[in-house]
């Protein structure tokens, strides 16, 4: 679920193939203890990129203030990039490469730096989301990061304990928003979000944040490639009692099951487990309200605010 408040700096309890090069987590975007710009494996990449950018900036004869003005950031933010305390977006890397006339010396870092914005245990999932032809998600405590509003993200991240520093919060928000690019992909992947009613009723961030999140869900739920379903609290049966999970299917048909809780995460590829998870998700959907009923339910909740 990678979007929660407490599953971000964990270890990966993965199946055989997961050990591959998925480095990974949910989005949790684990914060490696809450204060690091990236967890240890990614920090080296971020630091090396920052040093390269600084070397090219100095060689170009640009002060941080002037360079920052050209890429749309303050001198202090440029310093954060160069010192590896803040991770630049792909757009910033591209602009920096152009401004410094680097000829691709900076853009070659783009993929590695982008991965570094996630904790090691979520990098695998972040990669899979980009390759997904189908993604099925069941949420029980917080909304999946793919459907969160920026205000909701900030409210959830503000509840993290230990408390996150501002740069880390900004980094996680940027990373989470970047994941939502999945909605603009062509061809569009098939997306399904089953959400426990309790998640809709939680007041994270207050009334305005909740209203904005519910309104956003109505917009998301109207997209043709997305099915949003609410699992009502008065439902006497729920196949999802073991907690939240996400199933991702790649173009080659391979399925992956991702789950996280209390600082740990798992990304499974075992065929038996992925088949069972898909079957479980199917049962959850059958127990939930239909997509149309779900949108009507959310509209009623909005009317109560």
mmCIF file of C-alpha atoms in Angstrom, residues 77-269:
data_model
loop_
_atom_site.group_PDB
_atom_site.id
_atom_site.type_symbol
_atom_site.label_atom_id
_atom_site.label_comp_id
_atom_site.label_asym_id
_atom_site.label_seq_id
_atom_site.Cartn_x
_atom_site.Cartn_y
_atom_site.Cartn_z
ATOM 1 C CA UNK A 77 17.448 24.348 -3.012
ATOM 2 C CA UNK A 78 20.306 24.047 -5.491
ATOM 3 C CA UNK A 79 22.607 23.530 -2.498
ATOM 4 C CA UNK A 80 20.300 20.770 -1.256
ATOM 5 C CA UNK A 81 20.469 19.060 -4.651
ATOM 6 C CA UNK A 82 24.263 19.315 -4.774
ATOM 7 C CA UNK A 83 24.713 18.057 -1.230
ATOM 8 C CA UNK A 84 22.382 15.086 -1.736
ATOM 9 C CA UNK A 85 19.859 16.357 0.810
ATOM 10 C CA UNK A 86 17.063 16.671 -1.747
ATOM 11 C CA UNK A 87 16.269 14.533 -4.765
ATOM 12 C CA UNK A 88 15.604 16.428 -8.027
ATOM 13 C CA UNK A 89 12.724 15.444 -10.276
ATOM 14 C CA UNK A 90 13.359 14.123 -13.810
ATOM 15 C CA UNK A 91 12.255 17.532 -15.128
ATOM 16 C CA UNK A 92 14.844 19.339 -12.992
ATOM 17 C CA UNK A 93 17.576 16.957 -14.134
ATOM 18 C CA UNK A 94 16.665 17.582 -17.777
ATOM 19 C CA UNK A 95 16.646 21.369 -17.285
ATOM 20 C CA UNK A 96 19.949 21.302 -15.414
ATOM 21 C CA UNK A 97 21.541 19.268 -18.204
ATOM 22 C CA UNK A 98 20.369 21.813 -20.789
ATOM 23 C CA UNK A 99 21.336 24.909 -18.770
ATOM 24 C CA UNK A 100 24.806 23.539 -18.062
ATOM 25 C CA UNK A 101 25.318 22.237 -21.585
ATOM 26 C CA UNK A 102 26.113 18.847 -20.076
ATOM 27 C CA UNK A 103 25.270 16.923 -23.229
ATOM 28 C CA UNK A 104 23.514 14.140 -21.349
ATOM 29 C CA UNK A 105 26.020 13.753 -18.510
ATOM 30 C CA UNK A 106 23.244 14.568 -16.025
ATOM 31 C CA UNK A 107 20.238 12.993 -17.758
ATOM 32 C CA UNK A 108 22.059 9.652 -17.759
ATOM 33 C CA UNK A 109 21.462 9.672 -13.993
ATOM 34 C CA UNK A 110 17.702 10.194 -14.332
ATOM 35 C CA UNK A 111 16.498 6.629 -13.780
ATOM 36 C CA UNK A 112 18.838 5.932 -10.884
ATOM 37 C CA UNK A 113 17.983 9.203 -9.148
ATOM 38 C CA UNK A 114 14.273 8.620 -9.692
ATOM 39 C CA UNK A 115 14.510 5.187 -8.035
ATOM 40 C CA UNK A 116 16.414 6.702 -5.133
ATOM 41 C CA UNK A 117 13.416 8.799 -4.104
ATOM 42 C CA UNK A 118 11.816 5.596 -2.810
ATOM 43 C CA UNK A 119 13.095 3.426 0.019
ATOM 44 C CA UNK A 120 14.852 0.284 -1.125
ATOM 45 C CA UNK A 121 11.866 -1.851 -0.237
ATOM 46 C CA UNK A 122 9.512 0.192 -2.466
ATOM 47 C CA UNK A 123 11.687 0.713 -5.507
ATOM 48 C CA UNK A 124 10.546 -2.609 -6.921
ATOM 49 C CA UNK A 125 6.884 -1.673 -6.631
ATOM 50 C CA UNK A 126 7.519 1.777 -8.104
ATOM 51 C CA UNK A 127 9.095 0.102 -11.122
ATOM 52 C CA UNK A 128 6.253 -2.394 -11.435
ATOM 53 C CA UNK A 129 3.635 0.363 -11.367
ATOM 54 C CA UNK A 130 5.246 1.834 -14.474
ATOM 55 C CA UNK A 131 5.086 -1.523 -16.246
ATOM 56 C CA UNK A 132 1.630 -2.546 -15.062
ATOM 57 C CA UNK A 133 -1.131 -3.445 -17.505
ATOM 58 C CA UNK A 134 -3.369 -4.153 -14.511
ATOM 59 C CA UNK A 135 -3.201 -3.016 -10.895
ATOM 60 C CA UNK A 136 -5.600 -4.149 -8.154
ATOM 61 C CA UNK A 137 -5.447 -2.498 -4.749
ATOM 62 C CA UNK A 138 -7.269 -3.114 -1.474
ATOM 63 C CA UNK A 139 -6.947 -0.400 1.219
ATOM 64 C CA UNK A 140 -7.954 -0.554 4.884
ATOM 65 C CA UNK A 141 -6.214 2.323 6.719
ATOM 66 C CA UNK A 142 -5.268 4.942 4.145
ATOM 67 C CA UNK A 143 -5.978 5.412 0.459
ATOM 68 C CA UNK A 144 -3.512 3.984 -2.030
ATOM 69 C CA UNK A 145 -0.954 6.687 -2.862
ATOM 70 C CA UNK A 146 -2.073 6.566 -6.487
ATOM 71 C CA UNK A 147 -5.417 8.164 -5.564
ATOM 72 C CA UNK A 148 -4.313 10.494 -2.767
ATOM 73 C CA UNK A 149 -4.575 14.275 -3.100
ATOM 74 C CA UNK A 150 -1.487 16.305 -2.236
ATOM 75 C CA UNK A 151 -3.200 17.657 0.896
ATOM 76 C CA UNK A 152 -4.069 14.134 2.039
ATOM 77 C CA UNK A 153 -0.478 13.020 1.436
ATOM 78 C CA UNK A 154 0.843 15.823 3.612
ATOM 79 C CA UNK A 155 -1.666 15.043 6.356
ATOM 80 C CA UNK A 156 -0.672 11.366 6.392
ATOM 81 C CA UNK A 157 3.051 12.107 6.298
ATOM 82 C CA UNK A 158 2.636 14.621 9.131
ATOM 83 C CA UNK A 159 1.393 11.779 11.343
ATOM 84 C CA UNK A 160 4.546 9.734 10.921
ATOM 85 C CA UNK A 161 6.470 8.958 14.087
ATOM 86 C CA UNK A 162 9.295 9.659 14.395
ATOM 87 C CA UNK A 163 8.457 13.023 12.850
ATOM 88 C CA UNK A 164 9.750 13.653 9.322
ATOM 89 C CA UNK A 165 11.775 16.740 8.461
ATOM 90 C CA UNK A 166 10.376 19.128 5.858
ATOM 91 C CA UNK A 167 12.750 18.090 3.081
ATOM 92 C CA UNK A 168 11.776 14.452 3.520
ATOM 93 C CA UNK A 169 8.078 15.335 3.429
ATOM 94 C CA UNK A 170 8.575 17.314 0.214
ATOM 95 C CA UNK A 171 10.520 14.443 -1.292
ATOM 96 C CA UNK A 172 7.821 11.904 -0.447
ATOM 97 C CA UNK A 173 5.041 14.129 -1.751
ATOM 98 C CA UNK A 174 6.912 14.676 -5.012
ATOM 99 C CA UNK A 175 7.551 10.944 -5.381
ATOM 100 C CA UNK A 176 3.940 10.051 -4.646
ATOM 101 C CA UNK A 177 2.604 12.591 -7.129
ATOM 102 C CA UNK A 178 5.023 11.297 -9.764
ATOM 103 C CA UNK A 179 3.542 7.809 -9.365
ATOM 104 C CA UNK A 180 0.169 9.176 -10.413
ATOM 105 C CA UNK A 181 1.523 9.534 -13.918
ATOM 106 C CA UNK A 182 0.103 6.024 -14.337
ATOM 107 C CA UNK A 183 -3.264 7.672 -15.081
ATOM 108 C CA UNK A 184 -1.855 9.418 -18.154
ATOM 109 C CA UNK A 185 -0.157 6.397 -19.695
ATOM 110 C CA UNK A 186 -1.173 5.109 -23.099
ATOM 111 C CA UNK A 187 -2.351 2.464 -23.519
ATOM 112 C CA UNK A 188 -4.142 2.917 -20.201
ATOM 113 C CA UNK A 189 -3.623 0.168 -17.628
ATOM 114 C CA UNK A 190 -6.682 -1.366 -15.986
ATOM 115 C CA UNK A 191 -6.907 -0.115 -12.406
ATOM 116 C CA UNK A 192 -9.148 -1.290 -9.584
ATOM 117 C CA UNK A 193 -9.278 0.190 -6.090
ATOM 118 C CA UNK A 194 -11.308 -1.530 -3.370
ATOM 119 C CA UNK A 195 -11.488 0.708 -0.301
ATOM 120 C CA UNK A 196 -12.829 -0.090 3.135
ATOM 121 C CA UNK A 197 -15.563 2.358 4.182
ATOM 122 C CA UNK A 198 -13.593 3.213 7.311
ATOM 123 C CA UNK A 199 -10.912 4.799 5.131
ATOM 124 C CA UNK A 200 -13.511 7.138 3.635
ATOM 125 C CA UNK A 201 -14.688 8.172 7.078
ATOM 126 C CA UNK A 202 -11.300 8.907 8.640
ATOM 127 C CA UNK A 203 -10.721 12.625 9.180
ATOM 128 C CA UNK A 204 -7.007 12.744 8.447
ATOM 129 C CA UNK A 205 -6.030 16.395 8.068
ATOM 130 C CA UNK A 206 -9.469 17.716 8.977
ATOM 131 C CA UNK A 207 -12.738 18.407 7.213
ATOM 132 C CA UNK A 208 -11.333 20.277 4.200
ATOM 133 C CA UNK A 209 -8.698 17.642 3.455
ATOM 134 C CA UNK A 210 -11.300 14.903 3.711
ATOM 135 C CA UNK A 211 -13.704 16.773 1.434
ATOM 136 C CA UNK A 212 -10.988 17.321 -1.160
ATOM 137 C CA UNK A 213 -10.026 13.647 -1.045
ATOM 138 C CA UNK A 214 -13.606 12.460 -1.492
ATOM 139 C CA UNK A 215 -14.156 14.880 -4.386
ATOM 140 C CA UNK A 216 -10.957 13.590 -5.973
ATOM 141 C CA UNK A 217 -12.199 10.006 -5.663
ATOM 142 C CA UNK A 218 -15.363 10.936 -7.562
ATOM 143 C CA UNK A 219 -13.230 12.246 -10.429
ATOM 144 C CA UNK A 220 -10.941 9.214 -10.375
ATOM 145 C CA UNK A 221 -13.891 6.848 -10.280
ATOM 146 C CA UNK A 222 -15.296 8.306 -13.480
ATOM 147 C CA UNK A 223 -12.267 7.369 -15.569
ATOM 148 C CA UNK A 224 -13.090 4.573 -17.996
ATOM 149 C CA UNK A 225 -10.094 2.416 -17.070
ATOM 150 C CA UNK A 226 -10.655 2.706 -13.322
ATOM 151 C CA UNK A 227 -13.085 0.894 -11.062
ATOM 152 C CA UNK A 228 -13.485 2.214 -7.538
ATOM 153 C CA UNK A 229 -15.439 0.113 -5.047
ATOM 154 C CA UNK A 230 -16.320 0.659 -1.402
ATOM 155 C CA UNK A 231 -16.424 -2.256 1.026
ATOM 156 C CA UNK A 232 -19.203 -1.225 3.477
ATOM 157 C CA UNK A 233 -18.753 -1.528 7.223
ATOM 158 C CA UNK A 234 -22.038 -3.376 7.589
ATOM 159 C CA UNK A 235 -20.834 -6.124 5.261
ATOM 160 C CA UNK A 236 -20.957 -9.371 7.267
ATOM 161 C CA UNK A 237 -18.248 -11.028 5.175
ATOM 162 C CA UNK A 238 -14.890 -9.624 4.115
ATOM 163 C CA UNK A 239 -12.208 -11.706 2.405
ATOM 164 C CA UNK A 240 -9.727 -8.911 3.106
ATOM 165 C CA UNK A 241 -9.497 -9.350 6.866
ATOM 166 C CA UNK A 242 -5.775 -10.090 6.586
ATOM 167 C CA UNK A 243 -5.114 -6.512 5.550
ATOM 168 C CA UNK A 244 -4.280 -4.350 2.523
ATOM 169 C CA UNK A 245 -2.419 -5.592 -0.534
ATOM 170 C CA UNK A 246 -1.790 -4.745 -4.172
ATOM 171 C CA UNK A 247 -1.561 -7.046 -7.193
ATOM 172 C CA UNK A 248 0.326 -5.896 -10.273
ATOM 173 C CA UNK A 249 0.291 -7.683 -13.628
ATOM 174 C CA UNK A 250 2.971 -6.916 -16.210
ATOM 175 C CA UNK A 251 2.625 -7.067 -19.978
ATOM 176 C CA UNK A 252 4.255 -10.508 -19.996
ATOM 177 C CA UNK A 253 1.446 -11.787 -17.746
ATOM 178 C CA UNK A 254 3.612 -12.146 -14.644
ATOM 179 C CA UNK A 255 1.861 -11.169 -11.422
ATOM 180 C CA UNK A 256 3.325 -9.650 -8.258
ATOM 181 C CA UNK A 257 1.675 -9.245 -4.854
ATOM 182 C CA UNK A 258 2.804 -6.392 -2.636
ATOM 183 C CA UNK A 259 1.917 -5.888 1.031
ATOM 184 C CA UNK A 260 3.341 -3.914 3.898
ATOM 185 C CA UNK A 261 2.712 -3.342 7.584
ATOM 186 C CA UNK A 262 4.539 -1.921 10.572
ATOM 187 C CA UNK A 263 7.858 -1.281 8.905
ATOM 188 C CA UNK A 264 8.038 -4.422 6.801
ATOM 189 C CA UNK A 265 7.014 -5.186 3.235
ATOM 190 C CA UNK A 266 6.857 -8.167 0.919
ATOM 191 C CA UNK A 267 6.798 -8.467 -2.845
ATOM 192 C CA UNK A 268 5.850 -11.987 -3.855
ATOM 193 C CA UNK A 269 6.140 -13.656 -7.241
#
